[in-house]
Short mmCIF file of C-alpha atoms and ligand atoms in Angstrom, two decimals:
data_model
loop_
_atom_site.label_atom_id
_atom_site.label_comp_id
_atom_site.label_asym_id
_atom_site.label_seq_id
_atom_site.Cartn_x
_atom_site.Cartn_y
_atom_site.Cartn_z
CA UNK A 1412 41.96 89.25 87.67
CA UNK A 1413 41.60 86.12 90.05
CA UNK A 1414 42.14 82.71 88.51
CA UNK A 1415 39.10 81.36 86.57
CA UNK A 1416 37.07 78.74 88.31
CA UNK A 1417 38.59 79.10 91.85
CA UNK A 1418 36.89 81.24 94.40
CA UNK A 1419 39.70 81.78 96.94
CA UNK A 1420 42.27 79.56 98.48
CA UNK A 1421 43.03 78.93 102.07
CA UNK A 1422 46.29 77.39 103.28
CA UNK A 1423 46.34 75.82 106.79
CA UNK A 1424 49.67 75.87 108.55
CA UNK A 1425 52.39 78.44 107.61
CA UNK A 1426 55.52 76.38 107.85
CA UNK A 1427 58.22 75.58 105.18
CA UNK A 1428 55.57 74.20 102.96
CA UNK A 1429 52.44 76.25 103.68
CA UNK A 1430 54.07 79.64 103.38
CA UNK A 1431 55.48 78.81 100.02
CA UNK A 1432 52.09 77.45 98.81
CA UNK A 1433 50.28 80.56 100.09
CA UNK A 1434 52.80 83.10 98.61
CA UNK A 1435 53.11 81.27 95.18
CA UNK A 1436 49.44 80.70 94.79
CA UNK A 1437 48.94 84.50 95.30
CA UNK A 1438 51.82 85.17 92.87
CA UNK A 1439 49.94 83.22 90.08
CA UNK A 1440 46.80 85.18 90.61
CA UNK A 1441 44.75 83.59 93.41
CA UNK A 1442 43.16 85.23 96.22
CA UNK A 1443 44.81 83.45 99.26
CA UNK A 1444 44.38 83.47 103.06
CA UNK A 1445 47.10 81.72 105.05
CA UNK A 1446 46.23 80.40 108.50
CA UNK A 1447 48.83 80.50 111.39
CA UNK A 1448 47.73 79.87 115.01
CA UNK A 1449 51.19 80.88 116.55
CA UNK A 1450 50.79 84.58 117.23
CA UNK A 1451 54.56 85.47 116.92
CA UNK A 1452 54.75 83.70 113.48
CA UNK A 1453 51.41 85.16 112.46
CA UNK A 1454 52.64 88.69 113.11
CA UNK A 1455 55.72 88.20 111.09
CA UNK A 1456 53.98 86.78 108.18
CA UNK A 1457 51.29 89.60 108.25
CA UNK A 1458 54.19 92.06 107.91
CA UNK A 1459 55.42 90.31 104.71
CA UNK A 1460 58.29 88.29 105.97
CA UNK A 1461 58.77 84.63 106.92
CA UNK A 1462 60.28 83.40 110.11
CA UNK A 1463 62.57 80.96 108.43
CA UNK A 1464 65.10 81.32 105.64
CA UNK A 1465 63.86 80.29 102.09
CA UNK A 1466 65.35 82.11 99.08
CA UNK A 1467 62.82 84.34 97.21
CA UNK A 1468 60.10 83.75 99.73
CA UNK A 1469 60.04 87.14 101.43
CA UNK A 1470 59.76 89.02 98.19
CA UNK A 1471 56.80 86.85 97.05
CA UNK A 1472 55.21 87.43 100.52
CA UNK A 1473 55.54 91.17 100.33
CA UNK A 1474 54.32 91.29 96.73
CA UNK A 1475 51.20 89.17 97.63
CA UNK A 1476 50.33 91.34 100.66
CA UNK A 1477 50.86 94.59 98.76
CA UNK A 1478 48.67 93.41 95.87
CA UNK A 1479 45.87 92.65 98.31
CA UNK A 1480 45.77 89.00 97.07
CA UNK A 1481 47.42 87.51 100.25
CA UNK A 1482 46.54 87.78 103.89
CA UNK A 1483 47.27 85.77 107.05
CA UNK A 1484 44.91 85.04 109.83
CA UNK A 1485 44.44 82.72 112.88
CA UNK A 1486 40.77 82.69 112.37
CA UNK A 1487 39.38 79.50 110.60
CA UNK A 1488 35.93 81.08 110.04
CA UNK A 1489 37.48 83.84 108.05
CA UNK A 1490 39.66 81.35 106.00
CA UNK A 1491 36.84 79.06 105.23
CA UNK A 1492 34.38 81.83 104.26
CA UNK A 1493 37.03 83.25 101.94
CA UNK A 1494 37.95 80.19 100.08
CA UNK A 1495 36.59 77.07 98.25
CA UNK A 1496 39.98 75.06 97.99
CA UNK A 1497 41.82 74.52 101.28
CA UNK A 1498 45.36 73.25 101.25
CA UNK A 1499 46.32 71.51 104.44
CA UNK A 1500 50.06 71.97 105.09
CA UNK A 1501 50.45 71.38 108.78
CA UNK A 1502 53.58 69.44 110.01
CA UNK A 1503 53.68 65.78 110.58
CA UNK A 1504 56.66 65.12 112.76
CA UNK A 1505 58.09 61.70 113.55
CA UNK A 1506 55.76 59.85 115.92
CA UNK A 1507 55.78 56.59 117.59
CA UNK A 1508 56.79 53.17 115.89
CA UNK A 1509 58.00 55.05 112.92
CA UNK A 1510 54.48 56.42 112.00
CA UNK A 1511 54.17 60.26 111.51
CA UNK A 1512 52.55 62.20 114.34
CA UNK A 1513 49.27 63.34 112.97
CA UNK A 1514 48.12 65.47 115.98
CA UNK A 1515 48.35 68.81 114.03
CA UNK A 1516 46.54 67.25 110.97
CA UNK A 1517 43.61 66.14 113.30
CA UNK A 1518 43.50 69.55 115.09
CA UNK A 1519 43.48 71.32 111.72
CA UNK A 1520 40.79 68.96 110.28
CA UNK A 1521 38.55 69.64 113.21
CA UNK A 1522 39.01 73.38 112.97
CA UNK A 1523 38.16 73.12 109.20
CA UNK A 1524 35.17 70.96 109.76
CA UNK A 1525 33.70 73.23 112.36
CA UNK A 1526 34.04 76.26 110.11
CA UNK A 1527 32.51 74.62 107.04
CA UNK A 1528 29.31 76.29 105.78
CA UNK A 1529 29.75 75.93 101.96
CA UNK A 1530 31.22 73.42 99.59
CA UNK A 1531 35.06 73.02 99.80
CA UNK A 1532 37.80 70.86 98.42
CA UNK A 1533 40.33 69.80 101.11
CA UNK A 1534 43.72 69.20 99.61
CA UNK A 1535 46.36 67.28 101.81
CA UNK A 1536 49.92 68.49 101.18
CA UNK A 1537 51.02 67.32 104.66
CA UNK A 1538 52.79 64.05 104.18
CA UNK A 1539 50.31 61.64 105.95
CA UNK A 1540 50.38 57.81 106.11
CA UNK A 1541 48.93 56.06 103.10
CA UNK A 1542 45.14 55.83 103.71
CA UNK A 1543 44.79 58.97 105.72
CA UNK A 1544 42.40 60.58 103.19
CA UNK A 1545 39.57 58.40 104.51
CA UNK A 1546 40.40 58.97 108.16
CA UNK A 1547 40.51 62.79 107.42
CA UNK A 1548 37.24 62.57 105.80
CA UNK A 1549 35.61 60.98 108.74
CA UNK A 1550 37.39 63.39 111.26
CA UNK A 1551 35.89 66.41 109.24
CA UNK A 1552 32.47 64.87 109.03
CA UNK A 1553 32.30 64.26 112.73
CA UNK A 1554 32.47 67.98 113.50
CA UNK A 1555 30.41 69.50 110.75
CA UNK A 1556 27.81 71.99 111.85
CA UNK A 1557 24.38 70.41 112.18
CA UNK A 1558 22.95 72.15 109.23
CA UNK A 1559 25.72 71.12 106.77
CA UNK A 1560 25.53 67.98 104.77
CA UNK A 1561 28.43 65.48 104.81
CA UNK A 1562 28.84 65.74 100.95
CA UNK A 1563 29.73 69.36 101.33
CA UNK A 1564 33.51 68.63 101.02
CA UNK A 1565 35.83 66.25 99.26
CA UNK A 1566 39.38 65.36 100.23
CA UNK A 1567 42.16 65.26 97.41
CA UNK A 1568 45.66 64.18 97.96
CA UNK A 1569 48.27 66.46 96.52
CA UNK A 1570 51.83 65.48 97.68
CA UNK A 1571 54.43 68.16 97.76
CA UNK A 1572 57.87 67.75 96.17
CA UNK A 1573 59.42 71.04 97.43
CA UNK A 1574 62.98 71.14 98.38
CA UNK A 1575 64.04 73.46 101.19
CA UNK A 1576 66.30 76.16 99.53
CA UNK A 1577 64.61 76.02 96.16
CA UNK A 1578 60.95 75.68 97.28
CA UNK A 1579 59.64 78.71 95.44
CA UNK A 1580 61.02 77.61 92.17
CA UNK A 1581 60.04 74.00 92.76
CA UNK A 1582 56.43 75.28 93.28
CA UNK A 1583 56.20 77.45 90.31
CA UNK A 1584 58.25 75.34 87.92
CA UNK A 1585 57.52 71.64 89.00
CA UNK A 1586 58.07 68.61 86.85
CA UNK A 1587 54.80 67.05 87.79
CA UNK A 1588 51.62 67.70 89.91
CA UNK A 1589 50.07 64.77 91.42
CA UNK A 1590 46.36 64.83 92.39
CA UNK A 1591 44.68 61.82 93.90
CA UNK A 1592 40.96 61.43 94.66
CA UNK A 1593 37.74 59.62 93.49
CA UNK A 1594 35.54 62.82 93.11
CA UNK A 1595 36.44 64.05 89.62
CA UNK A 1596 34.80 67.41 90.23
CA UNK A 1597 36.99 67.92 93.32
CA UNK A 1598 40.21 66.83 91.39
CA UNK A 1599 39.14 69.19 88.60
CA UNK A 1600 38.81 72.05 91.14
CA UNK A 1601 42.27 71.54 92.48
CA UNK A 1602 43.68 71.17 88.88
CA UNK A 1603 42.00 74.72 88.18
CA UNK A 1604 43.96 76.04 91.14
CA UNK A 1605 47.14 74.78 89.50
CA UNK A 1606 46.12 75.97 85.95
CA UNK A 1607 48.37 79.00 85.84
CA UNK A 1608 51.26 76.66 86.82
CA UNK A 1609 50.22 73.79 84.52
CA UNK A 1610 50.03 76.24 81.64
CA UNK A 1611 52.96 78.37 82.91
CA UNK A 1612 50.73 81.32 82.05
CA UNK A 1613 51.57 83.35 85.13
CA UNK A 1614 53.93 86.31 84.74
CA UNK A 1615 57.39 84.74 84.77
CA UNK A 1616 56.00 81.41 83.64
CA UNK A 1617 58.36 79.34 81.30
CA UNK A 1618 56.23 78.12 78.41
CA UNK A 1619 58.74 75.23 77.63
CA UNK A 1620 58.56 73.90 81.31
CA UNK A 1621 55.01 72.94 81.68
CA UNK A 1622 54.60 70.12 84.12
CA UNK A 1623 52.90 66.88 83.70
CA UNK A 1624 49.51 66.42 85.56
CA UNK A 1625 49.07 62.95 87.20
CA UNK A 1626 45.68 62.27 88.37
CA UNK A 1627 45.07 59.12 90.29
CA UNK A 1628 43.30 57.63 93.44
CA UNK A 1629 44.04 58.87 96.91
CA UNK A 1630 46.19 55.97 98.16
CA UNK A 1631 48.33 55.98 95.08
CA UNK A 1632 48.99 59.71 95.34
CA UNK A 1633 49.89 59.21 98.95
CA UNK A 1634 52.25 56.45 98.08
CA UNK A 1635 53.89 58.32 95.34
CA UNK A 1636 55.12 60.86 97.74
CA UNK A 1637 56.77 58.30 100.16
CA UNK A 1638 58.12 56.27 97.17
CA UNK A 1639 59.74 59.32 95.69
CA UNK A 1640 61.46 60.51 98.91
CA UNK A 1641 62.56 56.87 99.69
CA UNK A 1642 64.02 56.48 96.21
CA UNK A 1643 66.04 59.58 96.49
CA UNK A 1644 67.18 58.64 99.88
CA UNK A 1645 68.19 55.27 98.73
CA UNK A 1646 69.95 56.70 95.72
CA UNK A 1647 72.27 58.67 97.97
CA UNK A 1648 72.68 55.77 100.34
CA UNK A 1649 73.62 53.62 97.27
CA UNK A 1650 76.38 56.10 96.27
CA UNK A 1651 77.58 56.38 99.83
CA UNK A 1652 77.99 52.64 99.91
CA UNK A 1653 80.06 52.86 96.55
CA UNK A 1654 82.00 55.66 98.15
CA UNK A 1655 83.08 53.26 100.88
CA UNK A 1656 84.16 50.67 98.43
CA UNK A 1657 86.00 53.28 96.61
CA UNK A 1658 88.28 53.84 99.61
CA UNK A 1659 89.18 50.00 99.60
CA UNK A 1660 90.04 49.95 95.96
CA UNK A 1661 91.55 53.44 95.72
CA UNK A 1662 88.92 54.83 93.34
CA UNK A 1663 87.29 58.39 93.34
CA UNK A 1664 83.59 58.16 94.01
CA UNK A 1665 83.04 61.70 92.42
CA UNK A 1666 84.30 60.51 89.18
CA UNK A 1667 82.45 57.20 89.56
CA UNK A 1668 79.25 59.11 90.17
CA UNK A 1669 80.00 61.60 87.25
CA UNK A 1670 80.31 58.76 84.71
CA UNK A 1671 77.30 56.84 86.20
CA UNK A 1672 75.22 59.98 85.93
CA UNK A 1673 75.82 60.44 82.11
CA UNK A 1674 73.67 57.42 81.63
CA UNK A 1675 70.25 59.07 81.48
CA UNK A 1676 68.68 55.97 82.94
CA UNK A 1677 70.68 56.75 86.15
CA UNK A 1678 71.02 60.64 86.05
CA UNK A 1679 73.61 62.58 87.91
CA UNK A 1680 71.16 64.11 90.40
CA UNK A 1681 71.22 62.91 94.05
CA UNK A 1682 74.49 61.05 93.36
CA UNK A 1683 76.62 63.25 95.63
CA UNK A 1684 78.36 61.07 98.18
CA UNK A 1685 79.12 62.38 101.58
CA UNK A 1686 78.08 62.34 105.18
CA UNK A 1687 74.55 61.32 104.13
CA UNK A 1688 71.05 62.72 104.12
CA UNK A 1689 69.28 64.77 106.86
CA UNK A 1690 66.41 67.17 107.07
CA UNK A 1691 62.78 66.82 108.11
CA UNK A 1692 61.70 64.57 105.26
CA UNK A 1693 63.90 61.66 104.25
CA UNK A 1694 64.49 60.01 107.57
CA UNK A 1695 60.80 60.35 108.62
CA UNK A 1696 59.40 59.33 105.26
CA UNK A 1697 61.71 56.35 104.86
CA UNK A 1698 60.75 55.26 108.36
CA UNK A 1699 57.02 55.84 107.79
CA UNK A 1700 57.10 53.62 104.65
CA UNK A 1701 59.01 50.97 106.36
CA UNK A 1702 56.50 51.05 109.18
CA UNK A 1703 53.65 50.73 106.56
CA UNK A 1704 55.33 47.64 105.08
CA UNK A 1705 55.78 46.13 108.61
CA UNK A 1706 52.29 46.83 109.57
CA UNK A 1707 51.32 44.44 106.79
CA UNK A 1708 53.88 41.75 107.83
CA UNK A 1709 56.35 42.73 104.91
CA UNK A 1710 59.98 43.22 105.65
CA UNK A 1711 61.26 46.54 104.11
CA UNK A 1712 64.62 45.36 103.06
CA UNK A 1713 65.72 48.06 100.77
CA UNK A 1714 64.32 50.82 103.02
CA UNK A 1715 66.05 49.47 106.17
CA UNK A 1716 69.44 49.08 104.31
CA UNK A 1717 69.04 52.72 103.13
CA UNK A 1718 68.49 53.89 106.70
CA UNK A 1719 71.42 51.79 107.95
CA UNK A 1720 73.83 53.06 105.29
CA UNK A 1721 72.82 56.73 106.12
CA UNK A 1722 73.52 56.27 109.79
CA UNK A 1723 76.70 54.54 109.03
CA UNK A 1724 77.96 57.62 107.03
CA UNK A 1725 77.85 59.68 110.26
CA UNK A 1726 79.86 57.03 112.16
CA UNK A 1727 82.45 56.82 109.40
CA UNK A 1728 83.04 60.56 109.59
CA UNK A 1729 83.70 60.37 113.17
CA UNK A 1730 85.75 57.34 112.67
CA UNK A 1731 87.91 59.09 110.13
CA UNK A 1732 88.63 61.80 112.83
CA UNK A 1733 89.48 59.04 115.41
CA UNK A 1734 91.95 57.38 112.85
CA UNK A 1735 93.85 60.72 112.36
CA UNK A 1736 93.67 62.54 115.53
CA UNK A 1737 95.07 60.36 118.27
CA UNK A 1738 93.87 61.10 120.75
CA UNK A 1739 90.52 62.64 119.84
CA UNK A 1740 90.10 63.81 123.31
CA UNK A 1741 91.31 67.36 123.64
CA UNK A 1742 91.58 67.74 119.91
CA UNK A 1743 90.08 70.93 118.53
CA UNK A 1744 87.58 70.32 115.65
CA UNK A 1745 86.07 73.13 113.42
CA UNK A 1746 82.76 72.13 111.86
CA UNK A 1747 81.96 73.99 108.71
CA UNK A 1748 78.16 74.01 108.20
CA UNK A 1749 75.43 73.05 110.66
CA UNK A 1750 72.30 73.31 108.39
CA UNK A 1751 71.08 69.88 107.01
CA UNK A 1752 71.88 71.32 103.45
CA UNK A 1753 72.94 74.61 102.02
CA UNK A 1754 70.50 77.53 101.52
CA UNK A 1755 68.32 76.72 104.54
CA UNK A 1756 68.63 77.55 108.28
CA UNK A 1757 66.91 74.06 109.11
CA UNK A 1758 68.85 71.65 111.28
CA UNK A 1759 66.37 69.01 111.63
CA UNK A 1760 67.96 65.60 111.66
CA UNK A 1761 71.16 67.38 110.41
CA UNK A 1762 74.40 65.10 110.48
CA UNK A 1763 76.07 68.11 112.24
CA UNK A 1764 74.04 67.39 115.38
CA UNK A 1765 74.91 63.61 115.76
CA UNK A 1766 78.52 64.30 114.79
CA UNK A 1767 78.98 67.22 117.15
CA UNK A 1768 77.40 65.22 120.08
CA UNK A 1769 79.62 62.02 119.30
CA UNK A 1770 82.77 64.24 119.12
CA UNK A 1771 82.00 66.14 122.42
CA UNK A 1772 81.11 62.86 124.15
CA UNK A 1773 84.61 61.65 123.19
CA UNK A 1774 86.35 64.65 124.66
CA UNK A 1775 87.06 66.72 121.43
CA UNK A 1776 86.57 70.52 121.63
CA UNK A 1777 83.92 71.24 118.88
CA UNK A 1778 83.27 74.68 117.49
CA UNK A 1779 81.29 75.51 114.30
CA UNK A 1780 80.41 78.27 111.69
CA UNK A 1781 77.44 78.35 109.43
CA UNK A 1782 76.36 81.27 107.43
CA UNK A 1783 72.68 81.10 108.88
CA UNK A 1784 72.61 78.85 111.81
CA UNK A 1785 73.98 80.36 115.02
CA UNK A 1786 72.69 78.02 117.50
CA UNK A 1787 71.04 74.55 117.91
CA UNK A 1788 68.68 73.69 120.61
CA UNK A 1789 70.09 70.05 120.82
CA UNK A 1790 73.61 71.59 121.27
CA UNK A 1791 73.21 74.38 123.83
CA UNK A 1792 76.91 74.66 124.62
CA UNK A 1793 78.12 74.64 120.95
CA UNK A 1794 80.21 77.72 120.29
CA UNK A 1795 79.96 79.24 116.91
CA UNK A 1796 82.24 81.61 115.04
CA UNK A 1797 81.43 84.70 112.96
CA UNK A 1798 83.36 83.51 109.82
CA UNK A 1799 85.11 80.41 108.84
CA UNK A 1800 88.57 81.78 109.06
CA UNK A 1801 88.18 82.72 112.79
CA UNK A 1802 86.76 79.24 113.24
CA UNK A 1803 89.81 77.40 112.02
CA UNK A 1804 92.28 79.33 114.34
CA UNK A 1805 94.27 76.73 116.28
CA UNK A 1806 92.02 73.79 114.86
CA UNK A 1807 93.44 70.25 114.63
CA UNK A 1808 90.95 69.25 112.05
CA UNK A 1809 88.45 71.13 109.78
CA UNK A 1810 85.27 69.16 108.88
CA UNK A 1811 82.93 70.26 106.08
CA UNK A 1812 79.32 69.18 106.73
CA UNK A 1813 77.25 71.58 104.72
CA UNK A 1814 78.52 72.55 101.13
CA UNK A 1815 77.54 76.21 101.30
CA UNK A 1816 78.95 78.16 98.32
CA UNK A 1817 80.91 80.35 100.50
CA UNK A 1818 82.69 77.39 102.10
CA UNK A 1819 83.54 75.49 98.90
CA UNK A 1820 86.06 78.15 97.84
CA UNK A 1821 88.05 78.75 101.09
CA UNK A 1822 91.56 80.13 100.81
CA UNK A 1823 93.32 76.95 101.98
CA UNK A 1824 96.66 78.62 102.28
CA UNK A 1825 95.18 81.15 104.80
CA UNK A 1826 93.33 78.16 106.51
CA UNK A 1827 96.54 76.28 106.83
CA UNK A 1828 98.31 79.23 108.34
CA UNK A 1829 95.71 79.48 111.13
CA UNK A 1830 95.34 75.89 111.98
CA UNK A 1831 97.25 73.96 114.76
CA UNK A 1832 96.98 70.58 112.88
CA UNK A 1833 96.69 69.82 109.14
CA UNK A 1834 93.55 67.59 108.71
CA UNK A 1835 90.64 68.55 106.31
CA UNK A 1836 87.65 66.10 106.32
CA UNK A 1837 85.45 66.93 103.39
CA UNK A 1838 82.08 65.43 104.53
CA UNK A 1839 80.49 66.60 101.36
CA UNK A 1840 83.16 65.84 98.71
CA UNK A 1841 82.85 69.41 97.74
CA UNK A 1842 86.46 70.81 98.14
CA UNK A 1843 89.01 70.73 95.34
CA UNK A 1844 91.13 68.09 96.87
CA UNK A 1845 94.33 69.25 95.04
CA UNK A 1846 93.90 72.84 96.31
CA UNK A 1847 93.68 71.47 99.93
CA UNK A 1848 96.86 69.35 99.31
CA UNK A 1849 98.78 72.22 97.78
CA UNK A 1850 98.27 74.25 100.95
CA UNK A 1851 100.15 71.44 102.77
CA UNK A 1852 96.98 70.03 104.44
CA UNK A 1853 95.93 66.43 104.58
CA UNK A 1854 92.64 65.81 102.53
CA UNK A 1855 90.26 63.14 103.57
CA UNK A 1856 87.04 62.83 101.49
CA UNK A 1857 84.28 60.34 101.62
CA UNK A 1858 85.44 57.84 99.06
CA UNK A 1859 88.00 60.05 97.10
CA UNK A 1860 91.54 59.26 97.59
CA UNK A 1861 90.96 58.52 101.33
CA UNK A 1862 92.29 56.16 103.93
CA UNK A 1863 89.77 53.43 104.31
CA UNK A 1864 87.82 53.69 107.51
CA UNK A 1865 88.98 50.98 109.88
CA UNK A 1866 87.79 48.98 111.78
CA UNK A 1867 84.32 48.89 110.06
CA UNK A 1868 82.22 48.51 113.40
CA UNK A 1869 80.05 51.41 114.38
CA UNK A 1870 81.44 53.97 116.75
CA UNK A 1871 78.32 54.53 118.70
C1 LIG B 2371 63.24 66.39 99.92
C2 LIG B 2371 62.90 66.09 98.61
O1 LIG B 2371 63.98 66.36 97.74
C3 LIG B 2371 61.61 67.04 98.10
O2 LIG B 2371 61.20 66.50 96.89
C4 LIG B 2371 60.51 66.73 99.14
O3 LIG B 2371 59.44 67.54 98.83
C5 LIG B 2371 60.98 66.98 100.54
O4 LIG B 2371 62.09 66.32 100.82
C6 LIG B 2371 59.77 66.87 101.53
O5 LIG B 2371 59.32 65.75 101.54
O6 LIG B 2371 59.21 67.78 102.01
P1 LIG B 2371 64.60 68.39 101.19
O7 LIG B 2371 64.70 67.49 102.41
O8 LIG B 2371 64.17 69.84 101.43
O9 LIG B 2371 63.67 67.85 100.05
O10 LIG B 2371 66.15 68.42 100.67
P2 LIG B 2371 66.90 67.49 99.63
O11 LIG B 2371 67.53 68.46 98.54
O12 LIG B 2371 66.26 66.32 99.04
O13 LIG B 2371 68.22 66.90 100.54
C7 LIG B 2371 67.93 66.08 101.53
C8 LIG B 2371 69.21 65.60 102.03
O14 LIG B 2371 70.03 64.89 101.26
C9 LIG B 2371 70.18 66.78 102.49
O15 LIG B 2371 70.73 66.44 103.77
C10 LIG B 2371 71.20 66.64 101.35
O16 LIG B 2371 72.50 67.17 101.80
C11 LIG B 2371 71.40 65.22 101.05
N1 LIG B 2371 71.79 64.98 99.76
C12 LIG B 2371 71.13 65.33 98.67
C13 LIG B 2371 73.00 64.17 99.52
O17 LIG B 2371 73.57 63.83 100.55
N2 LIG B 2371 73.38 63.95 98.28
C14 LIG B 2371 72.75 64.24 97.23
O18 LIG B 2371 73.21 63.96 96.08
C15 LIG B 2371 71.62 65.07 97.39
#
């Protein structure tokens, strides 16, 4: 039985967010039509599989399609006719002057407007600059068919908090759902779409994990998204700055973070020091929020510091290699992990890219292994190995950049036997340092029993 009070959902844009929204909304009982205009991606989705890696997603897609609740199309008319709630999930890549590029949002808004013949609620899940709800409304209004009134639709902001690698669970078992809009009927309609998740009443729902529903105005909802990401990014930059201090005073940042995290006011989450954050969200969103502040004449002091510390982490890692490998030129460096975090094949703004580029420019011979990523467009000449042990053959240094489970537990005796040198740089503080040292290797973490990174100026 379809979910009460909602006559079909359309999801515009089938990327990392939209595909999860479509598959999960179908899983909780909605009739869902996903829209994807790229034909290659569309064909894959129609066959029940995603074109990127996200744990648990393909099973949900197949189940949705087999149940008849989920379909994909490139036809906006079909999607709009078959829905009354439309989730806008197209991408907003970094644009000029720190503001996100809203080209895809504009195009999608126009396609929605042209195909609108009945009442709809448009839900923005794309991360758009604060205030975009108003601009989106006028864009849709400007292309409505002549016989359709402008009050036929309302825009509600519903920021997404999905993490790549755990997006399906994050959608089905969220901690909060934020809805922002001034039309209370429209907000109630979106809340009805989420009812099975709010009540955890879908098959597999966890009755003790009901999320909090936050309803507010649109600008506040849009700001919540940016503020949440900026806070998490800043929390990581904070512990990374502490990690550098730990190197000077011979302290272990992992132990510092553990003890700090036991204080529930701080919490242990997002306190893992290392090479810093990457991915398509943190960098873009911190920059966009900073750009919003600047546009109003405000200097975004903390946001700028957070970005600088993050960039500095990548420098620090290269600097560590320069300190140990003299000369760096001609050294063989084995990178473990290319994805910006484990359990994804996404390499957008991954530390691996800047670090591999910096090392290559300095004459090092860089090879890599990642369980999922086999090539990176930005690094066309990067050679990848089929497994971590082949990778480390004759390497002078091994560098962990993504803490995949299969890389955490390497057999370091085996690794040591294959290497030419003896340096292990743990860019994620994920290795057991004593096991590395027992194998006769030199362990360098990011703020745990490491040699301080000197000098402190940036390397590029
Ligand atoms: C992030 C947010 O966590 C989501 O809530 C949000 O919905 C999403 O952005 C988005 O805006 O779409 P995501 O980028 O998928 O999700 O990944 P995170 O798990 O947040 O990790 C981001 C980066 O921080 C990764 O490079 C990760 O390695 C790094 N990180 C994370 C650390 O360096 N230390 C930590 O303690 C945690």
